[in-house]
Short mmCIF file of C-alpha atoms and ligand atoms in Angstrom, two decimals:
data_model
loop_
_atom_site.label_atom_id
_atom_site.label_comp_id
_atom_site.label_asym_id
_atom_site.label_seq_id
_atom_site.Cartn_x
_atom_site.Cartn_y
_atom_site.Cartn_z
CA UNK A 1 128.95 116.82 83.84
CA UNK A 2 130.50 113.50 83.57
CA UNK A 3 132.86 114.10 86.25
CA UNK A 4 130.38 115.40 88.43
CA UNK A 5 128.41 112.22 88.38
CA UNK A 6 131.66 110.35 88.90
CA UNK A 7 132.22 112.16 92.05
CA UNK A 8 128.51 111.75 93.22
CA UNK A 9 128.85 107.90 92.71
CA UNK A 10 132.24 107.95 94.41
CA UNK A 11 130.69 109.69 97.37
CA UNK A 12 127.78 107.46 97.48
CA UNK A 13 129.91 104.24 97.50
CA UNK A 14 131.82 105.82 100.13
CA UNK A 15 129.06 106.68 102.24
CA UNK A 16 127.52 103.15 101.79
CA UNK A 17 130.92 101.63 103.24
CA UNK A 18 130.50 103.83 106.28
CA UNK A 19 127.05 102.84 106.85
CA UNK A 20 126.61 100.02 109.51
CA UNK A 21 122.72 99.45 109.41
CA UNK A 22 120.13 98.41 106.95
CA UNK A 23 118.08 101.48 107.35
CA UNK A 24 121.13 103.67 106.52
CA UNK A 25 121.44 101.68 103.24
CA UNK A 26 117.98 101.82 102.37
CA UNK A 27 118.27 105.85 102.66
CA UNK A 28 121.09 105.79 100.28
CA UNK A 29 119.22 103.65 97.78
CA UNK A 30 116.19 105.98 97.90
CA UNK A 31 118.46 108.96 97.40
CA UNK A 32 120.05 107.46 94.15
CA UNK A 33 117.56 105.08 92.78
CA UNK A 34 114.26 105.94 94.24
CA UNK A 35 111.51 107.85 92.23
CA UNK A 36 112.72 110.89 93.04
CA UNK A 37 116.44 109.74 93.25
CA UNK A 38 118.85 111.86 91.25
CA UNK A 39 120.15 108.80 89.03
CA UNK A 40 116.41 108.06 88.36
CA UNK A 41 115.79 111.67 87.32
CA UNK A 42 119.04 111.64 85.14
CA UNK A 43 117.63 108.48 83.39
CA UNK A 44 114.49 110.44 82.51
CA UNK A 45 116.43 112.74 80.33
CA UNK A 46 117.41 110.04 78.08
CA UNK A 47 113.72 110.15 76.56
CA UNK A 48 114.60 113.75 75.10
CA UNK A 49 118.16 112.94 73.71
CA UNK A 50 119.14 112.55 70.15
CA UNK A 51 119.92 108.74 68.94
CA UNK A 52 123.66 109.79 68.91
CA UNK A 53 123.55 111.04 72.46
CA UNK A 54 121.51 108.15 73.65
CA UNK A 55 123.97 105.81 72.43
CA UNK A 56 126.62 107.25 74.70
CA UNK A 57 124.56 108.19 77.73
CA UNK A 58 122.31 105.09 77.66
CA UNK A 59 124.82 102.46 78.58
CA UNK A 60 126.68 105.08 80.64
CA UNK A 61 123.91 105.72 82.91
CA UNK A 62 122.76 102.03 82.97
CA UNK A 63 126.24 101.32 84.17
CA UNK A 64 126.00 103.86 86.85
CA UNK A 65 123.04 102.28 88.07
CA UNK A 66 124.33 98.82 87.97
CA UNK A 67 127.39 99.90 90.10
CA UNK A 68 125.32 101.62 92.76
CA UNK A 69 122.75 98.64 93.00
CA UNK A 70 125.67 96.31 93.01
CA UNK A 71 127.33 98.22 95.83
CA UNK A 72 124.29 98.25 97.91
CA UNK A 73 123.68 94.40 97.54
CA UNK A 74 127.25 93.98 98.41
CA UNK A 75 127.12 96.10 101.56
CA UNK A 76 123.61 94.64 102.67
CA UNK A 77 124.98 91.18 102.50
CA UNK A 78 128.04 92.05 104.59
CA UNK A 79 125.86 93.56 107.01
CA UNK A 80 123.49 90.68 107.08
CA UNK A 81 126.39 88.25 107.45
CA UNK A 82 127.55 90.45 110.34
CA UNK A 83 124.37 90.45 112.06
CA UNK A 84 124.05 86.59 111.67
CA UNK A 85 127.64 86.22 113.26
CA UNK A 86 126.59 88.36 116.14
CA UNK A 87 123.41 86.52 116.75
CA UNK A 88 125.42 83.12 116.31
CA UNK A 89 127.87 84.30 118.92
CA UNK A 90 125.27 85.57 121.38
CA UNK A 91 122.59 83.05 121.18
CA UNK A 92 124.36 79.86 121.88
CA UNK A 93 122.84 76.85 123.54
CA UNK A 94 125.16 75.61 125.97
CA UNK A 95 124.42 71.73 125.80
CA UNK A 96 126.52 71.02 128.83
CA UNK A 97 124.13 72.91 131.20
CA UNK A 98 121.73 70.64 133.46
CA UNK A 99 118.23 70.65 131.90
CA UNK A 100 115.68 72.68 133.63
CA UNK A 101 113.77 70.78 136.06
CA UNK A 102 110.24 69.78 134.58
CA UNK A 103 107.88 69.30 137.54
CA UNK A 104 106.90 65.64 137.77
CA UNK A 105 103.40 64.49 138.46
CA UNK A 106 102.59 61.76 141.08
CA UNK A 107 100.34 58.85 141.07
CA UNK A 108 97.30 59.33 143.29
CA UNK A 109 97.04 56.97 146.26
CA UNK A 110 93.63 55.57 144.66
CA UNK A 111 95.57 54.77 141.31
CA UNK A 112 98.50 53.23 143.50
CA UNK A 113 96.34 51.01 145.68
CA UNK A 114 94.44 49.69 142.60
CA UNK A 115 97.88 48.97 140.89
CA UNK A 116 98.91 47.07 143.94
CA UNK A 117 95.67 45.18 144.12
CA UNK A 118 95.80 44.35 140.36
CA UNK A 119 99.31 43.21 140.96
CA UNK A 120 98.53 41.02 144.01
CA UNK A 121 95.46 39.34 142.33
CA UNK A 122 97.21 38.73 139.15
CA UNK A 123 99.58 36.58 140.95
CA UNK A 124 96.31 34.69 141.99
CA UNK A 125 95.35 34.08 138.28
CA UNK A 126 92.78 36.96 138.34
CA UNK A 127 91.99 39.38 135.38
CA UNK A 128 91.03 42.73 135.40
CA UNK A 129 87.55 43.59 134.12
CA UNK A 130 85.66 46.83 133.77
CA UNK A 131 82.07 48.00 133.18
CA UNK A 132 80.21 51.18 132.52
CA UNK A 133 79.72 53.78 135.13
CA UNK A 134 76.29 54.78 133.75
CA UNK A 135 74.52 51.39 134.18
CA UNK A 136 71.12 50.38 133.92
CA UNK A 137 68.95 49.38 136.99
CA UNK A 138 68.68 45.80 135.51
CA UNK A 139 72.52 45.18 135.86
CA UNK A 140 72.89 47.37 138.95
CA UNK A 141 69.86 45.97 141.13
CA UNK A 142 67.42 43.59 139.56
CA UNK A 143 70.12 40.88 138.28
CA UNK A 144 71.88 41.15 141.78
CA UNK A 145 68.75 40.08 143.43
CA UNK A 146 67.82 43.41 144.73
CA UNK A 147 64.13 43.71 144.96
CA UNK A 148 62.09 46.66 143.70
CA UNK A 149 61.64 47.43 147.25
CA UNK A 150 65.37 47.27 148.14
CA UNK A 151 66.10 50.53 149.98
CA UNK A 152 69.26 51.04 147.77
CA UNK A 153 66.87 51.69 145.07
CA UNK A 154 65.68 54.79 146.60
CA UNK A 155 66.21 58.30 145.01
CA UNK A 156 67.79 59.50 148.17
CA UNK A 157 70.72 56.89 147.86
CA UNK A 158 71.15 56.70 144.12
CA UNK A 159 71.65 59.11 141.16
CA UNK A 160 68.94 58.62 138.45
CA UNK A 161 69.01 59.84 134.90
CA UNK A 162 65.65 61.13 133.82
CA UNK A 163 62.79 59.14 132.67
CA UNK A 164 63.58 60.10 129.07
CA UNK A 165 66.94 58.50 129.34
CA UNK A 166 65.78 55.02 129.60
CA UNK A 167 67.61 52.26 127.55
CA UNK A 168 66.16 50.14 124.59
CA UNK A 169 64.76 47.81 126.94
CA UNK A 170 63.18 50.54 129.05
CA UNK A 171 65.47 50.02 131.94
CA UNK A 172 66.04 53.27 134.11
CA UNK A 173 69.52 54.48 133.84
CA UNK A 174 71.84 55.60 136.83
CA UNK A 175 75.32 55.98 138.05
CA UNK A 176 76.27 52.68 139.11
CA UNK A 177 76.01 52.27 143.07
CA UNK A 178 78.75 49.59 143.34
CA UNK A 179 81.10 47.60 141.15
CA UNK A 180 79.00 44.50 141.52
CA UNK A 181 77.12 44.79 138.10
CA UNK A 182 80.24 43.88 136.48
CA UNK A 183 79.79 40.50 137.76
CA UNK A 184 76.59 40.04 135.74
CA UNK A 185 78.30 41.46 132.70
CA UNK A 186 81.28 39.20 132.97
CA UNK A 187 79.28 36.00 133.52
CA UNK A 188 77.01 37.13 130.62
CA UNK A 189 79.77 38.04 128.15
CA UNK A 190 82.52 35.21 128.82
CA UNK A 191 80.44 32.54 130.80
CA UNK A 192 82.25 30.38 133.31
CA UNK A 193 84.75 29.75 134.72
CA UNK A 194 85.87 33.21 136.08
CA UNK A 195 88.41 34.86 138.12
CA UNK A 196 88.34 38.50 137.95
CA UNK A 197 88.75 41.78 139.69
CA UNK A 198 86.78 44.83 138.67
CA UNK A 199 88.26 48.25 140.08
CA UNK A 200 86.14 51.42 139.30
CA UNK A 201 84.30 54.55 140.40
CA UNK A 202 80.94 54.28 142.11
CA UNK A 203 78.45 56.61 143.06
CA UNK A 204 75.94 57.32 145.89
CA UNK A 205 74.13 60.48 147.26
CA UNK A 206 76.07 60.62 150.38
CA UNK A 207 78.39 63.10 151.77
CA UNK A 208 80.30 63.73 154.90
CA UNK A 209 84.04 63.21 156.30
CA UNK A 210 83.85 59.31 155.51
CA UNK A 211 81.42 59.44 152.49
CA UNK A 212 81.77 61.17 149.32
CA UNK A 213 79.16 60.95 146.37
CA UNK A 214 81.83 59.29 144.23
CA UNK A 215 84.27 56.77 145.52
CA UNK A 216 86.26 53.60 144.53
CA UNK A 217 85.67 49.90 144.76
CA UNK A 218 87.19 46.53 143.61
CA UNK A 219 84.84 43.73 143.05
CA UNK A 220 86.13 40.11 143.07
CA UNK A 221 84.56 37.31 141.39
CA UNK A 222 85.36 33.59 141.20
CA UNK A 223 83.11 31.06 139.68
CA UNK A 224 83.97 27.64 138.91
CA UNK A 225 82.57 24.08 139.51
CA UNK A 226 83.58 23.37 142.92
CA UNK A 227 84.53 26.63 145.05
CA UNK A 228 83.56 26.89 148.35
CA UNK A 229 83.94 29.20 151.46
CA UNK A 230 87.28 28.00 152.08
CA UNK A 231 88.54 29.35 148.77
CA UNK A 232 87.00 32.56 149.64
CA UNK A 233 88.79 32.85 153.01
CA UNK A 234 92.23 31.86 151.75
CA UNK A 235 92.07 34.21 148.94
CA UNK A 236 91.05 37.11 151.12
CA UNK A 237 93.77 36.33 153.68
CA UNK A 238 96.45 35.99 150.97
CA UNK A 239 95.34 39.28 149.40
CA UNK A 240 95.19 41.20 152.57
CA UNK A 241 98.60 39.90 153.94
CA UNK A 242 100.16 40.96 150.69
CA UNK A 243 98.48 44.19 150.41
CA UNK A 244 99.32 45.18 154.00
CA UNK A 245 102.78 43.41 153.82
CA UNK A 246 102.11 41.65 157.19
CA UNK A 247 102.06 37.93 157.76
CA UNK A 248 100.15 38.39 161.10
CA UNK A 249 96.73 39.64 159.65
CA UNK A 250 93.85 37.74 161.21
CA UNK A 251 90.56 37.77 159.77
CA UNK A 252 87.04 37.09 161.29
CA UNK A 253 84.26 36.13 159.10
CA UNK A 254 80.89 37.36 160.52
CA UNK A 255 77.42 36.03 159.09
CA UNK A 256 75.74 38.75 157.28
CA UNK A 257 73.18 39.61 154.54
CA UNK A 258 73.61 40.83 150.80
CA UNK A 259 71.03 40.00 148.42
CA UNK A 260 73.53 38.91 145.89
CA UNK A 261 75.42 36.37 148.15
CA UNK A 262 74.15 33.35 150.18
CA UNK A 263 75.62 32.74 152.68
CA UNK A 264 76.91 36.32 153.12
CA UNK A 265 79.86 37.30 155.30
CA UNK A 266 81.19 40.65 156.54
CA UNK A 267 85.08 40.39 156.78
CA UNK A 268 86.70 41.97 159.96
CA UNK A 269 90.46 42.26 160.31
CA UNK A 270 92.14 42.18 163.75
CA UNK A 271 94.12 45.36 164.93
CA UNK A 272 96.38 46.21 167.65
CA UNK A 273 97.12 49.47 169.64
CA UNK A 274 100.77 50.54 168.65
CA UNK A 275 101.62 53.73 170.69
CA UNK A 276 98.13 54.91 170.59
CA UNK A 277 97.43 54.10 166.93
CA UNK A 278 95.53 51.22 165.33
CA UNK A 279 97.79 49.02 163.73
CA UNK A 280 96.41 46.17 161.43
CA UNK A 281 97.47 42.93 162.64
CA UNK A 282 96.97 40.34 165.30
CA UNK A 283 93.89 38.62 166.85
CA UNK A 284 91.22 41.13 167.44
CA UNK A 285 90.04 39.08 170.46
CA UNK A 286 93.40 39.55 172.36
CA UNK A 287 93.42 42.05 175.09
CA UNK A 288 93.94 45.77 173.80
CA UNK A 289 93.11 44.52 170.35
CA UNK A 290 89.81 44.66 168.30
CA UNK A 291 88.11 44.15 164.93
CA UNK A 292 87.73 46.54 162.19
CA UNK A 293 85.16 45.86 159.51
CA UNK A 294 87.01 45.82 156.07
CA UNK A 295 84.70 44.30 153.47
CA UNK A 296 81.56 42.49 152.17
CA UNK A 297 81.57 39.05 150.61
CA UNK A 298 79.90 35.61 150.27
CA UNK A 299 79.01 32.92 147.93
CA UNK A 300 77.40 34.21 144.83
CA UNK A 301 73.61 33.72 145.29
CA UNK A 302 72.20 30.97 142.89
CA UNK A 303 69.68 33.52 141.71
CA UNK A 304 72.34 35.86 140.42
CA UNK A 305 74.07 33.00 138.68
CA UNK A 306 70.77 32.01 136.84
CA UNK A 307 70.31 35.88 136.24
CA UNK A 308 73.50 36.05 134.39
CA UNK A 309 72.38 33.14 132.26
CA UNK A 310 74.61 30.20 133.83
CA UNK A 311 73.32 26.94 135.26
CA UNK A 312 73.77 27.11 139.20
CA UNK A 313 73.55 23.43 139.33
CA UNK A 314 76.94 23.40 137.55
CA UNK A 315 78.67 26.68 138.61
CA UNK A 316 79.25 28.63 141.89
CA UNK A 317 81.66 30.74 143.36
CA UNK A 318 82.24 33.67 145.76
CA UNK A 319 82.51 37.37 145.35
CA UNK A 320 83.68 40.14 147.53
CA UNK A 321 83.37 43.90 147.38
CA UNK A 322 85.79 46.36 149.08
CA UNK A 323 86.51 50.28 149.31
CA UNK A 324 89.69 51.30 147.58
CA UNK A 325 89.67 54.45 149.29
CA UNK A 326 89.20 52.96 152.73
CA UNK A 327 92.17 50.46 151.81
CA UNK A 328 94.42 53.46 150.74
CA UNK A 329 93.60 55.41 154.00
CA UNK A 330 94.20 52.30 156.30
CA UNK A 331 97.65 51.41 154.53
CA UNK A 332 98.85 55.00 154.00
CA UNK A 333 97.44 56.71 156.94
CA UNK A 334 95.20 59.44 155.30
CA UNK A 335 92.14 60.46 157.62
CA UNK A 336 89.93 62.67 155.70
CA UNK A 337 88.35 60.97 152.53
CA UNK A 338 87.35 64.31 151.02
CA UNK A 339 90.70 65.36 150.65
CA UNK A 340 91.19 62.54 148.01
CA UNK A 341 89.01 64.27 145.61
CA UNK A 342 89.91 68.03 146.13
CA UNK A 343 92.95 67.93 143.82
CA UNK A 344 94.92 70.01 146.17
CA UNK A 345 98.73 70.14 144.91
CA UNK A 346 99.93 69.92 148.36
CA UNK A 347 97.96 67.10 149.26
CA UNK A 348 99.09 65.15 146.12
CA UNK A 349 102.61 66.11 146.54
CA UNK A 350 102.86 64.67 150.12
CA UNK A 351 100.65 61.68 149.68
CA UNK A 352 101.20 60.81 145.95
CA UNK A 353 103.55 58.16 144.64
CA UNK A 354 106.45 58.22 142.16
CA UNK A 355 105.29 57.05 138.92
CA UNK A 356 108.77 55.16 138.46
CA UNK A 357 108.09 53.06 141.44
CA UNK A 358 105.63 50.39 139.92
CA UNK A 359 104.23 47.89 142.60
CA UNK A 360 105.59 44.29 142.15
CA UNK A 361 105.15 41.28 144.34
CA UNK A 362 108.81 40.65 144.36
CA UNK A 363 109.89 44.23 144.92
CA UNK A 364 107.26 44.78 147.58
CA UNK A 365 103.86 45.73 146.47
CA UNK A 366 103.92 49.00 148.58
CA UNK A 367 105.35 51.98 147.37
CA UNK A 368 108.50 52.97 148.97
CA UNK A 369 109.19 56.46 150.42
N1 LIG B 1 78.27 45.62 146.44
C1 LIG B 1 78.49 45.79 147.75
C2 LIG B 1 78.37 47.17 148.28
O1 LIG B 1 78.67 48.01 147.60
C3 LIG B 1 79.72 45.27 148.46
C4 LIG B 1 79.84 43.77 148.20
C5 LIG B 1 79.35 42.99 149.18
C6 LIG B 1 80.15 43.06 147.21
C7 LIG B 1 79.30 41.44 149.10
C8 LIG B 1 80.30 41.75 146.86
C9 LIG B 1 79.76 41.06 147.72
O2 LIG B 1 80.73 41.27 145.75
O3 LIG B 1 79.88 39.58 147.89
O4 LIG B 1 78.31 47.47 149.46
#
């Protein structure tokens, strides 16, 4: 009996050594030590033995059991180590390989132009202000001296919120139609003097090739004790020369009307024909030249200054408002405004700007190609 078992154990150990996979080892374990395994069956016979037999057979069978499970554990460890070796060898990471190229986003022309304007105006001592896109009709219209009967207040021009969405003071809420309400908010919050620009989204119920329901404006506001139209003209000239990166920018100030300025001027910029293209620059009255309307501005109406809580006897200033999308189209040569907001990757890849190329006055405010 004893030698039989020794032989079986020797066979088992031999087979273990020849087994190269963990499932084979498991099969051998079940065969010997499983519930129905031969060694387990043998252990069950211990219960029927006399104490003398048990003293001899007990330790002997326990010893056999220990030898087999030890051998199983050892073989498992060897195989697991080999498997680890194999994976370490095959799954190496080569740190010398070039990194996979990650697609880089680009800066949208609207953001680019806003950054350029912020840079230019920062140099002139202007800070950047913002206001809510969901405005109330007092800031958007009333405080800007736009009468109840002003056509811009009509439903077909303006996106209104419902009657139930009035604010605490009972004002009608709307998507702001221009950045001009930021003038009111700035004067009320910070008082004078003021030198700011306010870039942002504005909304009008309007849609065709040159109008989109949402577009972008930049508002400018300067309030101080002795500001006059000359300051306005110089500021606009300096800004447009820096923005278009041309010294020959010529402006024409045309008398106009805005409820929130008095006097009001519409500002045209001279252009000239260059190979069939309109290039900004030069006197618009010269032969082959012309004028292009660019922005609205004027001296802030005394009533607006009063609405905003300042004393118009002490404080005066100028304001202007300009379409950012239009500036981008003129400078970078895009012709369909709607493409700005389609989110077409190909358009963005073509017209977008490198995020690493920050506009600076010393390095050239316009992005390099
Ligand atoms: N808010 C005007 C608009 O949206 C633009 C404008 C004109 C703004 C004259 C001004 C200004 O600040 O003085 O059409």
